[in-house]
PDB file of C-alpha atoms in Angstrom:
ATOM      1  CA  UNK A   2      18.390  -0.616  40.263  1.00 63.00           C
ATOM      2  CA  UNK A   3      15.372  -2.649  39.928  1.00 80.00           C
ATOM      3  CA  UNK A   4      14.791  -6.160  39.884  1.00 88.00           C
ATOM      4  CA  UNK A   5      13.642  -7.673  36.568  1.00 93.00           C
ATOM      5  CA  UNK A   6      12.397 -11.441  35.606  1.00 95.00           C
ATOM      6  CA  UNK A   7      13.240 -12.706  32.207  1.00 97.00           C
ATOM      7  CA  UNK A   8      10.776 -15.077  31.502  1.00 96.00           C
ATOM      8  CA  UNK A   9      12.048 -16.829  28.261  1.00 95.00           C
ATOM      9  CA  UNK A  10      12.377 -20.460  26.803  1.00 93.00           C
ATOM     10  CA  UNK A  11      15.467 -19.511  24.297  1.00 93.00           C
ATOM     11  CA  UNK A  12      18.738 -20.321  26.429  1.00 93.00           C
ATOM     12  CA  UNK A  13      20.958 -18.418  24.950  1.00 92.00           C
ATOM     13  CA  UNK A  14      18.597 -15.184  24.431  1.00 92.00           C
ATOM     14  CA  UNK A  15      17.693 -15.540  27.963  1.00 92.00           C
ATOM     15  CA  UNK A  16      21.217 -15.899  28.653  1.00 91.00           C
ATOM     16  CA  UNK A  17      21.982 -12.659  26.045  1.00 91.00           C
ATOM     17  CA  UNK A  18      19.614 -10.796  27.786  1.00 93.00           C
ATOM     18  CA  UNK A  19      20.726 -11.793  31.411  1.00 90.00           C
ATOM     19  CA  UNK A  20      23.713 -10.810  30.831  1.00 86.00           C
ATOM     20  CA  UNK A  21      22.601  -7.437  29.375  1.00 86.00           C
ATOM     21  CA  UNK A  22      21.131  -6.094  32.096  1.00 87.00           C
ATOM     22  CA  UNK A  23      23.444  -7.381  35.030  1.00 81.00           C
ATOM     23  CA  UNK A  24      25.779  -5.071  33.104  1.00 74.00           C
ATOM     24  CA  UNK A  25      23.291  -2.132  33.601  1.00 78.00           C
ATOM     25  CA  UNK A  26      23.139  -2.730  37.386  1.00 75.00           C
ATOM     26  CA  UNK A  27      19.954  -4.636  37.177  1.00 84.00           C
ATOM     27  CA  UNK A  28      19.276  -7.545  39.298  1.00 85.00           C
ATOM     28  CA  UNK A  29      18.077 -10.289  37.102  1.00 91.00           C
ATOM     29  CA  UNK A  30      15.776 -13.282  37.875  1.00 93.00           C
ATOM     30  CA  UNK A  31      15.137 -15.939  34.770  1.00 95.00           C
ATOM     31  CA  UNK A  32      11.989 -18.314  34.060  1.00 95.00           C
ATOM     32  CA  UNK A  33      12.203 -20.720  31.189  1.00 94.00           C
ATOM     33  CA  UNK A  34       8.442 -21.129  30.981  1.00 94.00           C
ATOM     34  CA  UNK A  35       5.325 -19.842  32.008  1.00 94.00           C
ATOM     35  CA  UNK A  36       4.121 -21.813  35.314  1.00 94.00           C
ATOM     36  CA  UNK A  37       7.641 -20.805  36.260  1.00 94.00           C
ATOM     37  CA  UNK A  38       6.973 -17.191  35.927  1.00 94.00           C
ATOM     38  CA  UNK A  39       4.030 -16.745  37.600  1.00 92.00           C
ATOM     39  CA  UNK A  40       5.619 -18.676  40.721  1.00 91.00           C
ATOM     40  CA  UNK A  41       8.789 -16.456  40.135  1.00 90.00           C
ATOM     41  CA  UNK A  42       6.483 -13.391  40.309  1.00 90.00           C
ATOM     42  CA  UNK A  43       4.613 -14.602  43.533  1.00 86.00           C
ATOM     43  CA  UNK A  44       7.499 -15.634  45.506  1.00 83.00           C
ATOM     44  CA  UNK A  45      10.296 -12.940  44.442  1.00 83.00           C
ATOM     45  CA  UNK A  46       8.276 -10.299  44.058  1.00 82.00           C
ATOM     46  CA  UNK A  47      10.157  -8.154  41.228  1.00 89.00           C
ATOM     47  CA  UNK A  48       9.669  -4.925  39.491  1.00 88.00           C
ATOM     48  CA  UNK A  49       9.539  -5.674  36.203  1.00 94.00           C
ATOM     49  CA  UNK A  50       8.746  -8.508  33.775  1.00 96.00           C
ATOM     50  CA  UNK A  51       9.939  -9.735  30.401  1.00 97.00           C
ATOM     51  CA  UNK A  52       7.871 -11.933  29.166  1.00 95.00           C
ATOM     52  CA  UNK A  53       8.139 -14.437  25.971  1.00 93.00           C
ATOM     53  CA  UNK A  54       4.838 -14.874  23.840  1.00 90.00           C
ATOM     54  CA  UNK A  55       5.736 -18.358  22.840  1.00 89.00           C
ATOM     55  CA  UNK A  56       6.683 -20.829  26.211  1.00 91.00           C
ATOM     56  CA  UNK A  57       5.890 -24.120  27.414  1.00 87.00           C
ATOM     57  CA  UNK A  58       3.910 -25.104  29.864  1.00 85.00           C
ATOM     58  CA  UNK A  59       1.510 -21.499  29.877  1.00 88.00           C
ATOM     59  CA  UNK A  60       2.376 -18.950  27.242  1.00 90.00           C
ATOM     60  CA  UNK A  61       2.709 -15.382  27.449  1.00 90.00           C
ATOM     61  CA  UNK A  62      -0.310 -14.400  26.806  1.00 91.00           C
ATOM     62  CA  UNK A  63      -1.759 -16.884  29.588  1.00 93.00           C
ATOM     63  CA  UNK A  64       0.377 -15.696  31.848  1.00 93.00           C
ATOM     64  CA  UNK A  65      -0.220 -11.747  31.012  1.00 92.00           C
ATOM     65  CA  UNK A  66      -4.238 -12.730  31.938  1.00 92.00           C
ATOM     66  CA  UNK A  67      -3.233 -14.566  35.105  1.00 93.00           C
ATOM     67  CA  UNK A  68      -1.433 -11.895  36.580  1.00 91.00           C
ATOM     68  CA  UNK A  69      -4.002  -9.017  35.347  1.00 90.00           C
ATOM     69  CA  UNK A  70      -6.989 -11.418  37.178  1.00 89.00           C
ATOM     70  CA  UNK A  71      -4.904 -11.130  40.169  1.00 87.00           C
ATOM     71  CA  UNK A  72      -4.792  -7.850  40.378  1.00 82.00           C
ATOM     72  CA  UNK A  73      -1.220  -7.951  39.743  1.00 85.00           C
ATOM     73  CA  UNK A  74       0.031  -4.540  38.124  1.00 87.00           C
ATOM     74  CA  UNK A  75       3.718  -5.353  37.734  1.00 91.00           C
ATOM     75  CA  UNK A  76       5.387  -3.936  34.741  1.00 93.00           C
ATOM     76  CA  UNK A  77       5.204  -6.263  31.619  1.00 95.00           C
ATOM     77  CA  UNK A  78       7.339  -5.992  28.202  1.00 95.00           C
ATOM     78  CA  UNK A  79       5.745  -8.803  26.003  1.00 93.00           C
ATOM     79  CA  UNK A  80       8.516 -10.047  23.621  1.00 91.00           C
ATOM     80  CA  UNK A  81       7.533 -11.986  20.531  1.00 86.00           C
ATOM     81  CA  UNK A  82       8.149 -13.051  17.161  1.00 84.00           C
ATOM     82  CA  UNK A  83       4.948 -12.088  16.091  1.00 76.00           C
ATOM     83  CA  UNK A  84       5.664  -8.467  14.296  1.00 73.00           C
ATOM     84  CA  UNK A  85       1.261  -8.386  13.155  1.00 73.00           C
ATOM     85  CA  UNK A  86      -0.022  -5.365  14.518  1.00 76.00           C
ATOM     86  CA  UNK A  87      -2.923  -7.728  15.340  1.00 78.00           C
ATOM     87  CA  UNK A  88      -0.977  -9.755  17.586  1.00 74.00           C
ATOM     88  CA  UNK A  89       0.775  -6.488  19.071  1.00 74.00           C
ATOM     89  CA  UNK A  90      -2.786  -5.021  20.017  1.00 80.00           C
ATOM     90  CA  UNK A  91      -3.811  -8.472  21.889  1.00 79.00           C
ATOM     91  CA  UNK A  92      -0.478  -8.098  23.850  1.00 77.00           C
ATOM     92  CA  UNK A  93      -1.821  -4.765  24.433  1.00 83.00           C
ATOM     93  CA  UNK A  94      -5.303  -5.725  25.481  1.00 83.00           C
ATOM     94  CA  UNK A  95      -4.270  -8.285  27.741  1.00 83.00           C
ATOM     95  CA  UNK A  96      -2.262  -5.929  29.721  1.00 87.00           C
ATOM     96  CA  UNK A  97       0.758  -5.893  28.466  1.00 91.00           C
ATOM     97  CA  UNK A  98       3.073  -2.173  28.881  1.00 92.00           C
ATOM     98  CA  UNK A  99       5.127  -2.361  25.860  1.00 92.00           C
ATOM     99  CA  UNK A 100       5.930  -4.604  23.037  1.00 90.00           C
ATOM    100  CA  UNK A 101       9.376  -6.086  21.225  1.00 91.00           C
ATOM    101  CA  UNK A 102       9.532  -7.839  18.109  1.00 90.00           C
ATOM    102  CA  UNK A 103      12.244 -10.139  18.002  1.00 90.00           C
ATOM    103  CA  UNK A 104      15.288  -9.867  16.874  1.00 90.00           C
ATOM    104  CA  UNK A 105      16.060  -6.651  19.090  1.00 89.00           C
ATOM    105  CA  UNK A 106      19.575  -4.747  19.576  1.00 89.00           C
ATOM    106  CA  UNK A 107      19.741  -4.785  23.329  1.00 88.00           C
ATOM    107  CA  UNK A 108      20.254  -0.791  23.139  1.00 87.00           C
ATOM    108  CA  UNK A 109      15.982  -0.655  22.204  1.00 91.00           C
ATOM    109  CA  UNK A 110      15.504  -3.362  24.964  1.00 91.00           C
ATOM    110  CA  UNK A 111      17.007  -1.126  27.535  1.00 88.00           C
ATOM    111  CA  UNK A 112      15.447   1.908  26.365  1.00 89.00           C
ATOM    112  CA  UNK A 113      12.213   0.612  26.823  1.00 90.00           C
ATOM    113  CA  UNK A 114      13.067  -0.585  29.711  1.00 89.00           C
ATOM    114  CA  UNK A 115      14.222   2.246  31.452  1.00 85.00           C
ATOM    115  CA  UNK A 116      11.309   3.818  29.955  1.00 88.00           C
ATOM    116  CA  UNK A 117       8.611   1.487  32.560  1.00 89.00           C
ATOM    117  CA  UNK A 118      11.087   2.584  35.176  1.00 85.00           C
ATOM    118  CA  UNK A 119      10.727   5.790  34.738  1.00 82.00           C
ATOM    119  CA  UNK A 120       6.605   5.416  34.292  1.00 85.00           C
ATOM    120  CA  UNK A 121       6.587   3.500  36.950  1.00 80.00           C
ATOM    121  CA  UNK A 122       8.398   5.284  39.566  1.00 73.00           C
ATOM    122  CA  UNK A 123      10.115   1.837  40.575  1.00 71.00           C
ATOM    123  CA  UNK A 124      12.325   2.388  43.669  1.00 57.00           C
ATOM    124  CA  UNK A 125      16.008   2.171  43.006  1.00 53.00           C
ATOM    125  CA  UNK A 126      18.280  -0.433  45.122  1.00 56.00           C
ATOM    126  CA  UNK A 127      20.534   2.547  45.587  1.00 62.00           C
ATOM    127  CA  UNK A 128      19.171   3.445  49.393  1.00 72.00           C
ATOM    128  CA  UNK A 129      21.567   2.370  52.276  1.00 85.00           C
ATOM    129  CA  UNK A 130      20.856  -1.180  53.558  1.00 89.00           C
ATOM    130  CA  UNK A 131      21.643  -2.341  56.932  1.00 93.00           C
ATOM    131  CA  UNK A 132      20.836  -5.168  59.258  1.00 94.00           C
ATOM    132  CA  UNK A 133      21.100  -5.092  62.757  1.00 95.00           C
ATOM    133  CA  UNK A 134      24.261  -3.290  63.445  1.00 95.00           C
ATOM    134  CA  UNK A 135      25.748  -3.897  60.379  1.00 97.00           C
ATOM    135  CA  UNK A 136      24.848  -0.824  57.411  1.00 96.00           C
ATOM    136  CA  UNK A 137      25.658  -0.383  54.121  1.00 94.00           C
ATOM    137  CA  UNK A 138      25.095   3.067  51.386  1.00 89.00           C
ATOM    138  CA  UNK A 139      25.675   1.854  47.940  1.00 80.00           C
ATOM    139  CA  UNK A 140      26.096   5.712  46.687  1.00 74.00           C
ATOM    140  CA  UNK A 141      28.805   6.788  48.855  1.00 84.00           C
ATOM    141  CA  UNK A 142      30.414   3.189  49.128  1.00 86.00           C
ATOM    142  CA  UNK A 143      30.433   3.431  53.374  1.00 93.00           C
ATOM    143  CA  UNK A 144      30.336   0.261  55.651  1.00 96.00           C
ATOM    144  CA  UNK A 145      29.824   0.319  58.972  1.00 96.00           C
ATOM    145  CA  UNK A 146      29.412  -2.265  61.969  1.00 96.00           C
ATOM    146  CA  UNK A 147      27.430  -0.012  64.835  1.00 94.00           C
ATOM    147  CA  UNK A 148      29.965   3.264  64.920  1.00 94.00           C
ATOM    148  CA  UNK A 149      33.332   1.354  63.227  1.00 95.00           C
ATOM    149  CA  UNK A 150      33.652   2.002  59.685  1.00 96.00           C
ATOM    150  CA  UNK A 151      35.323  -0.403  57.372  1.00 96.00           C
ATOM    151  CA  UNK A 152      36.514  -0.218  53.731  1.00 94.00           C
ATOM    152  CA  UNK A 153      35.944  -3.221  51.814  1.00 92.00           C
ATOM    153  CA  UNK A 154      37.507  -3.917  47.716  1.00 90.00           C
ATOM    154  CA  UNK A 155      34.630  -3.175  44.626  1.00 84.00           C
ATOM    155  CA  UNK A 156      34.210  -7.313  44.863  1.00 88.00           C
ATOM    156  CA  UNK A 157      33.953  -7.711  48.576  1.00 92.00           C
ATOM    157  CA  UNK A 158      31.531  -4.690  48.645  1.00 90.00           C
ATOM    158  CA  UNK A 159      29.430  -6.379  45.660  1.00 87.00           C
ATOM    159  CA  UNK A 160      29.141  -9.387  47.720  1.00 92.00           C
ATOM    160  CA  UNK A 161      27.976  -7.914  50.903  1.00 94.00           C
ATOM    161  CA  UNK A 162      25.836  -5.700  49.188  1.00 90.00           C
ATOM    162  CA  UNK A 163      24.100  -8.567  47.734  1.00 88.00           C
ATOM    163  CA  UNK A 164      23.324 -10.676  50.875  1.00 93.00           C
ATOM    164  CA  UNK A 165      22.371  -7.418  52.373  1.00 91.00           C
ATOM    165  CA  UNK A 166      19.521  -7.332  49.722  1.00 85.00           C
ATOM    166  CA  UNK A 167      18.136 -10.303  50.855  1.00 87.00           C
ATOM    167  CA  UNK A 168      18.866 -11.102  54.621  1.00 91.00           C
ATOM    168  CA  UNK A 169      17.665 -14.026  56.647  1.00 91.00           C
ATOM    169  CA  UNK A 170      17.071 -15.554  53.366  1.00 89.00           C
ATOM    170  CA  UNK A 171      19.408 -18.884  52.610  1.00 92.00           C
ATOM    171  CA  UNK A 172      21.112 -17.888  48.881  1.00 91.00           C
ATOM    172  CA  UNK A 173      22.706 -21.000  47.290  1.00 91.00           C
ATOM    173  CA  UNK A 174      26.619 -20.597  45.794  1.00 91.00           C
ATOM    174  CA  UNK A 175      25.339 -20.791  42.607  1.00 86.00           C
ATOM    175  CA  UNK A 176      23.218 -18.156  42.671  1.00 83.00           C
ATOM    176  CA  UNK A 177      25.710 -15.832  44.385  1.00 87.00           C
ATOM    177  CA  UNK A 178      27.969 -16.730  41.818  1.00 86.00           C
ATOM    178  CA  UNK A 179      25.696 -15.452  38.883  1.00 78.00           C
ATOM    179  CA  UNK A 180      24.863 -12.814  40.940  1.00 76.00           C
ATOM    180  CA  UNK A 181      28.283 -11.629  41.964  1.00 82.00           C
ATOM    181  CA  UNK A 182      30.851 -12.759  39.260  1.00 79.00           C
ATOM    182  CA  UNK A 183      28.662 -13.002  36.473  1.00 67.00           C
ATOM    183  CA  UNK A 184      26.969 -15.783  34.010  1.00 48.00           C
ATOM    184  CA  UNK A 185      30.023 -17.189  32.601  1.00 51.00           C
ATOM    185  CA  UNK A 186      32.389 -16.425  35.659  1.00 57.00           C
ATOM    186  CA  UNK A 187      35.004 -19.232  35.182  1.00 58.00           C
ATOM    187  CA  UNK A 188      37.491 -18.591  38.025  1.00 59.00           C
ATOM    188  CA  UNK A 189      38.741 -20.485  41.011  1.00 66.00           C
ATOM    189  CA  UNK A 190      35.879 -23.092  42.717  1.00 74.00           C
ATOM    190  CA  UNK A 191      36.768 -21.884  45.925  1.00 88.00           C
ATOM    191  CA  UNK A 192      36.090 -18.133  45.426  1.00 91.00           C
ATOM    192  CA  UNK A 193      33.077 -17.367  46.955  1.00 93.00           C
ATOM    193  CA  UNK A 194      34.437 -19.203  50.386  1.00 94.00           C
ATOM    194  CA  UNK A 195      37.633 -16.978  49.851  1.00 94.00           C
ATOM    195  CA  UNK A 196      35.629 -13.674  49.818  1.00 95.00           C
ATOM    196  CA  UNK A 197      33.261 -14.784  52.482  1.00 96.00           C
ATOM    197  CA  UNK A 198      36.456 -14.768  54.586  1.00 96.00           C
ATOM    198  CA  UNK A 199      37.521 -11.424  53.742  1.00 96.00           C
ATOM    199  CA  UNK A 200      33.981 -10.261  54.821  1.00 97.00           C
ATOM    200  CA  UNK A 201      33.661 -12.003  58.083  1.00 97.00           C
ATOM    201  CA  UNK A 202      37.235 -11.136  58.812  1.00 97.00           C
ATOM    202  CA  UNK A 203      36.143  -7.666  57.973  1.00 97.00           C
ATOM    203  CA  UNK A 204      32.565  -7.365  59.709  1.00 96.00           C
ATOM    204  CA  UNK A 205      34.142  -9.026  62.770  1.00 95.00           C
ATOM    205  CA  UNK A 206      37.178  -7.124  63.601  1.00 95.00           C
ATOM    206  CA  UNK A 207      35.511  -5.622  66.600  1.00 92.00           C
ATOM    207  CA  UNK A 208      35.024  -8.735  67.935  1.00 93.00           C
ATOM    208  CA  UNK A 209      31.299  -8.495  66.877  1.00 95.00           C
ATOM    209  CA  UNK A 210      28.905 -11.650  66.930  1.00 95.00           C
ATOM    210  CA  UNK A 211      29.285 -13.441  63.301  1.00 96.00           C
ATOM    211  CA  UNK A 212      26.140 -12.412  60.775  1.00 96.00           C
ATOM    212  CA  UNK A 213      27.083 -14.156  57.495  1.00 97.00           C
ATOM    213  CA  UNK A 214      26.502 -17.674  58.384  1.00 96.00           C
ATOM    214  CA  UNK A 215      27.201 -20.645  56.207  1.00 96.00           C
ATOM    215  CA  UNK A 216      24.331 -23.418  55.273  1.00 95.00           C
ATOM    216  CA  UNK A 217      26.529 -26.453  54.550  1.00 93.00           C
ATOM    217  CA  UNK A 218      25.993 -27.821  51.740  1.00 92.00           C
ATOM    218  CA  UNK A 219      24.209 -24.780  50.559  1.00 93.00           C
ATOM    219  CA  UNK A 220      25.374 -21.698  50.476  1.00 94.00           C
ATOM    220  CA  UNK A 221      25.603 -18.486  52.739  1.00 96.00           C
ATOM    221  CA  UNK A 222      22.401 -15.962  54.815  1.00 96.00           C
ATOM    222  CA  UNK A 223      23.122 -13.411  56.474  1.00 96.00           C
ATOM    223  CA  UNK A 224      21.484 -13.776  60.151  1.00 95.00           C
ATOM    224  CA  UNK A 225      22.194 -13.584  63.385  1.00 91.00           C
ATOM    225  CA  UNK A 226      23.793 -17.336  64.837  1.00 84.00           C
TER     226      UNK A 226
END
């Protein structure tokens, strides 16, 4: 599915809606203000935006004009407090796709959501990934290393999936946590280090050169040594 940035300063709606839409098989990035969304949007590069009217450092609005200067035509749902149909047409004006008046039921949110995704044509994560010799179709659930296929369990397959997403790039533990086991994943410390064994155990059984490398005191990329 796509990749959306929830650019909110409420913790625990930004954590609400997080959580929402890793459910739905989004992938979710989170700002907590505006100078942090704009650099989230640069960097990361996602497909959609949620963006809070009211933030600190540049509001919504600011950063709706910012990204509109640029040139930038990413996908924006404005949410706000403000239910005026005065302040709904400025959202509009400024280049904003759709607008949500807080409070929401996170059924509308994902309607309209799916809604831009549809609109916008926005690629699905679904195609088959690979990486060197190592490949990976998320619809038919096959993993291969050159011509040897190996089965891997829903989490191990989760987890390679996800550093297949984003290879050569250095992913912190944390991160692959949220990712992988969710927000308020509460199990075993050593976990991800467990599962990163089964993989490599896994992905090497043909005695191929090791591709998920550790970062000590990091976390985990997937790259050749």
């Amino acid at each position: 599915m796509a990749t959306i940035l929830v650019a909110d300063d409420d913790p625990k709606l930004l954590k609400m809606v997080s959580r929402t839409l890793v459910y739905e098989g989004f992938e979710v990035l989170t700002a907590a203000n505006g100078r942090e969304a704009l650099t989230q949007v640069q960097s990361k590069s996602p497909d959609l935006l949620i963006l809070d009217w009211l933030m600190p450092e540049l509001d919504g609005i600011e950063v709706l004009i910012r990204l509109r200067e640029a040139d930038d035509d990413i996908p924006v749902l404005m949410l706000t407090a403000r239910d005026a149909v005065e302040d709904r047409v400025e959202g509009l004006n400024r280049g904003a796709d759709d607008y949500l008046v807080k409070p929401f039921a996170p059924s509308e949110l994902l309607a309209r959501l799916n809604a831009l995704v549809r609109r916008y044509k926005i690629t699905s994560q679904q195609a088959p990934l690979s990486y060197l010799d190592l490949s990976l179709d998320p619809v038919t659930r096959e993993t291969r290393r050159g011509a040897r296929a190996f089965e891997l369990t829903p989490k191990e397959f989760e987890l390679l999936h996800y550093l297949m997403r984003h290879p050569r790039q250095v992913l912190v533990r944390d991160r692959i946590l949220e990712e992988v086991w969710g927000y308020d994943f509460g199990g075993e410390d050593n976990v991800l280090e467990v599962y990163i064994g089964y993989l490599r155990k896994k992905t090497e059984a043909g005695d191929e050169p090791r591709l998920i490398q550790t970062v000590r005191g990091i976390g985990y990329v997937l790259r050749e040594a």
